[in-house]
Short mmCIF file of C-alpha atoms in Angstrom, two decimals:
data_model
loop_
_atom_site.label_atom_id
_atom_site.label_comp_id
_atom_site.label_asym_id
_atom_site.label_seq_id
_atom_site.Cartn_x
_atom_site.Cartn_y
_atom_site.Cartn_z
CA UNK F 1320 -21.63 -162.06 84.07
CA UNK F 1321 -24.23 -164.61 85.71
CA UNK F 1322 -23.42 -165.48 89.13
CA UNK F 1323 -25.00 -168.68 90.65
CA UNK F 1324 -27.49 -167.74 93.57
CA UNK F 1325 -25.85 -170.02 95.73
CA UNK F 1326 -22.53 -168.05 95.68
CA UNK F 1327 -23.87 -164.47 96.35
CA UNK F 1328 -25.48 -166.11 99.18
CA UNK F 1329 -22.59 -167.17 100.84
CA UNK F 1330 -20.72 -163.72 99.87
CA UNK F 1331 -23.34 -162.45 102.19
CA UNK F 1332 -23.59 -165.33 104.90
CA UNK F 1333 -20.03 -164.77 105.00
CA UNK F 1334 -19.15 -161.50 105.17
CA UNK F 1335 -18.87 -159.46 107.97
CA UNK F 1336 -17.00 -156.09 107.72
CA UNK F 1337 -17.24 -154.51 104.26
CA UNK F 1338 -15.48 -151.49 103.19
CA UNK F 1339 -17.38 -149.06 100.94
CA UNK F 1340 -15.32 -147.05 98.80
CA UNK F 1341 -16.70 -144.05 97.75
CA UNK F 1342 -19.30 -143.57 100.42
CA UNK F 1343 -21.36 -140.18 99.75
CA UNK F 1344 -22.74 -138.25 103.07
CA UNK F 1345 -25.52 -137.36 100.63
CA UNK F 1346 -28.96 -139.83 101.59
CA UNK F 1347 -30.42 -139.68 98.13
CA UNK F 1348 -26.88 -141.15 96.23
CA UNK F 1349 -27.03 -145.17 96.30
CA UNK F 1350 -23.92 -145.38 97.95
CA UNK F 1351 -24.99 -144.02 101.10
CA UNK F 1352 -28.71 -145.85 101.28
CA UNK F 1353 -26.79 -149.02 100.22
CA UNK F 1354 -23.96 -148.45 103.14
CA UNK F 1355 -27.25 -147.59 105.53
CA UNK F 1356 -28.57 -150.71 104.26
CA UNK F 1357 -25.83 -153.48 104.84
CA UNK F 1358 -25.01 -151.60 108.72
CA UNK F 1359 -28.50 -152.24 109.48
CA UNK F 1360 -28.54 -156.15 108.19
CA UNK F 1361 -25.64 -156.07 110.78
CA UNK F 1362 -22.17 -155.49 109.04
CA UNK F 1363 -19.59 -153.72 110.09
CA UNK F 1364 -19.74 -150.95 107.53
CA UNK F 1365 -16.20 -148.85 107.01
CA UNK F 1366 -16.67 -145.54 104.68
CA UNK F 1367 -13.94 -144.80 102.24
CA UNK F 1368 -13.83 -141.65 100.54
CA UNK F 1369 -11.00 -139.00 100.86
CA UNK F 1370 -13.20 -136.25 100.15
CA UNK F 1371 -14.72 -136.72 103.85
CA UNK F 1372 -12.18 -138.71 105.84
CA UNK F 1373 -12.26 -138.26 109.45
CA UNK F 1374 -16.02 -137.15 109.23
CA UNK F 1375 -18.46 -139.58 110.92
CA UNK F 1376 -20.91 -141.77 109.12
CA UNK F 1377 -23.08 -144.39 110.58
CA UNK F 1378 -21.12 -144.00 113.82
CA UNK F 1379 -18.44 -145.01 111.83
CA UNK F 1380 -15.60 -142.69 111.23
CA UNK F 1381 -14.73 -142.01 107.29
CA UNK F 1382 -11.20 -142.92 106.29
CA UNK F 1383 -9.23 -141.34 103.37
CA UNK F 1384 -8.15 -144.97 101.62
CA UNK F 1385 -8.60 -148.67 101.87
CA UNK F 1386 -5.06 -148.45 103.27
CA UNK F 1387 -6.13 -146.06 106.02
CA UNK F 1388 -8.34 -149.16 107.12
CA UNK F 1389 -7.66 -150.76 110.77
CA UNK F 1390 -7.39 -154.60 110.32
CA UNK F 1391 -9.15 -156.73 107.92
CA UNK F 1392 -12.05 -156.41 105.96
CA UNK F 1393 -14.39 -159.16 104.08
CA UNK F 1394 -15.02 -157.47 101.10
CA UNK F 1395 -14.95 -154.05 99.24
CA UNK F 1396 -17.85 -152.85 97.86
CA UNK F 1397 -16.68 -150.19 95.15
CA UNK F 1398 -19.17 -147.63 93.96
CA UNK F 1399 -17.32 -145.76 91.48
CA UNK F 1400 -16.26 -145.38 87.86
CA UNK F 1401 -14.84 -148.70 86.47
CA UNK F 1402 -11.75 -146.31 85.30
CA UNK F 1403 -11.01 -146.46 89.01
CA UNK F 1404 -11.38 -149.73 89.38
CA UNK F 1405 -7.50 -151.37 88.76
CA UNK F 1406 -6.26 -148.88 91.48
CA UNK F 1407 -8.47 -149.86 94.17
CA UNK F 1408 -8.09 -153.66 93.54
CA UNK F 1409 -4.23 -153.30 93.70
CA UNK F 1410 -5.08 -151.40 97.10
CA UNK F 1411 -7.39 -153.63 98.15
CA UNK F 1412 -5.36 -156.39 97.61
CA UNK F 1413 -2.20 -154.83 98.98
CA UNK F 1414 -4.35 -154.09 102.55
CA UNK F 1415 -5.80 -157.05 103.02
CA UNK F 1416 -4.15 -160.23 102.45
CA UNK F 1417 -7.32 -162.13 103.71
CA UNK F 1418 -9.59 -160.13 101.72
CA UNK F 1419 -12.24 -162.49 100.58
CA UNK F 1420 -14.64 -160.51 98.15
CA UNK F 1421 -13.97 -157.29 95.40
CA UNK F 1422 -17.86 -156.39 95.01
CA UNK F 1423 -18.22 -153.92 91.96
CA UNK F 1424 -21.38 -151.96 91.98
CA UNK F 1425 -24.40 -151.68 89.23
CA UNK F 1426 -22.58 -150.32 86.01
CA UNK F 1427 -19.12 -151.09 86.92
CA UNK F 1428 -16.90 -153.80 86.08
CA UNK F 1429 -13.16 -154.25 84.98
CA UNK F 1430 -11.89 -157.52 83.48
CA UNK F 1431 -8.77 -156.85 83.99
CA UNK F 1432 -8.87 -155.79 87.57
CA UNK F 1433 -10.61 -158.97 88.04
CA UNK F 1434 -8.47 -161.63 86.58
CA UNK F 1435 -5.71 -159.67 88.94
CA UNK F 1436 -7.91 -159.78 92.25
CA UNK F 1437 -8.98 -164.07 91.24
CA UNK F 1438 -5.26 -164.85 90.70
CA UNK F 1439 -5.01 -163.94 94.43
CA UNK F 1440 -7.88 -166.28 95.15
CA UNK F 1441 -10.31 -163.32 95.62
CA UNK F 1442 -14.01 -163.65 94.68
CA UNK F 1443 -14.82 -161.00 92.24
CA UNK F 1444 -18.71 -159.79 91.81
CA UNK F 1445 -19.05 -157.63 88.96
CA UNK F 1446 -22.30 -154.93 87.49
CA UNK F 1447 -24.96 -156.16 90.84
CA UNK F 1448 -25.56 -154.53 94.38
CA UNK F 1449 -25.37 -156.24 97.26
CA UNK F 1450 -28.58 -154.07 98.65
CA UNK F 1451 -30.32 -156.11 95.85
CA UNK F 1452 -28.66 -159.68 96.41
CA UNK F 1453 -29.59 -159.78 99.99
CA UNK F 1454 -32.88 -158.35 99.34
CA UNK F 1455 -33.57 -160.99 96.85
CA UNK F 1456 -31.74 -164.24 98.01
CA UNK F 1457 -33.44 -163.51 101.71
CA UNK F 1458 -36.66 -162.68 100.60
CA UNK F 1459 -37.52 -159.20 101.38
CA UNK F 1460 -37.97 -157.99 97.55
CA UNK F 1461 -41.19 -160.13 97.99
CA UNK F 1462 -43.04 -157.77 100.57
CA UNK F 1463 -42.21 -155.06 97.78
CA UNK F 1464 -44.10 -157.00 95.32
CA UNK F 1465 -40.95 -158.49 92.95
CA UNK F 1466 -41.04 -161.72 92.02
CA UNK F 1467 -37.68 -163.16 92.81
CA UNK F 1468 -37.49 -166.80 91.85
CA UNK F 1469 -36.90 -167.76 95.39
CA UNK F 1470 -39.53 -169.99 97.26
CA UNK F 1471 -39.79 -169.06 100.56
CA UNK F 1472 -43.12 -169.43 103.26
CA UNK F 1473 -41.99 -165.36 104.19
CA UNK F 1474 -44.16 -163.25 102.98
#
């Protein structure tokens, strides 16, 4: 799936409170760095993942569910098996009637899940992190040394 550059950026411009499903409380697993990551760029970061719910992450307090989710969220990033995937878009979709972007991490993807979450007018990003979008589109894989396509006067 190819995704223009100009729409991940405003996924990212937009968003502002992103629930992570399947958070770990372990530092070295992606979904945790990634989480760290998008809190300190300044979103509100909610961790979903039953096997820790009501545990504290972030400062943020781990719920069981995207239904166990207080108000509205932008997006949900999902970091786990595409098997999984069709449940949590049905949730997802069923919790937040606003709900703007389904994000599916590196390796995962569901075309079916998809189609269902775009019929509802939901942006779907499929197989790409959003760690790497930002750092990309807003120039920070630069300072590591990547070249990213993007002209910018920041080194």
């Amino acid at each position: 799936m190819t995704y223009s550059d100009e729409t991940l950026k405003k996924i990212l411009t937009q968003t502002k409170r992103i629930a992570v499903v399947g958070v770990s409380m372990n530092p070295c697993r992606p979904s945790y760095y990634v989480a760290r990551y998008l809190k300190l760029k300044g979103y509100q970061v909610v961790p979903v993942n039953p096997g820790h719910a009501g545990d504290t992450l972030f400062g943020e307090t781990i719920v069981g569910s995207l239904s166990d989710v207080e108000g509205e969220v932008d997006m949900v990033d999902i970091f786990r098996r595409s098997d999984a995937v069709p449940g949590i878009v049905t949730e997802a979709l069923d919790a937040f009637p606003r709900l703007g972007t389904i994000w599916m991490q590196l390796g995962v993807q569901h075309a079916e899940a998809a189609q269902l979450a775009e019929a509802r007018g939901v942006t779907v990003i499929q197989n790409r992190c959003p760690k790497i979008e930002y750092q990309r589109l807003f120039g920070e894989l630069r300072m590591g040394g990547f070249a990213t396509g993007i002209i910018s006067s920041k080194l």
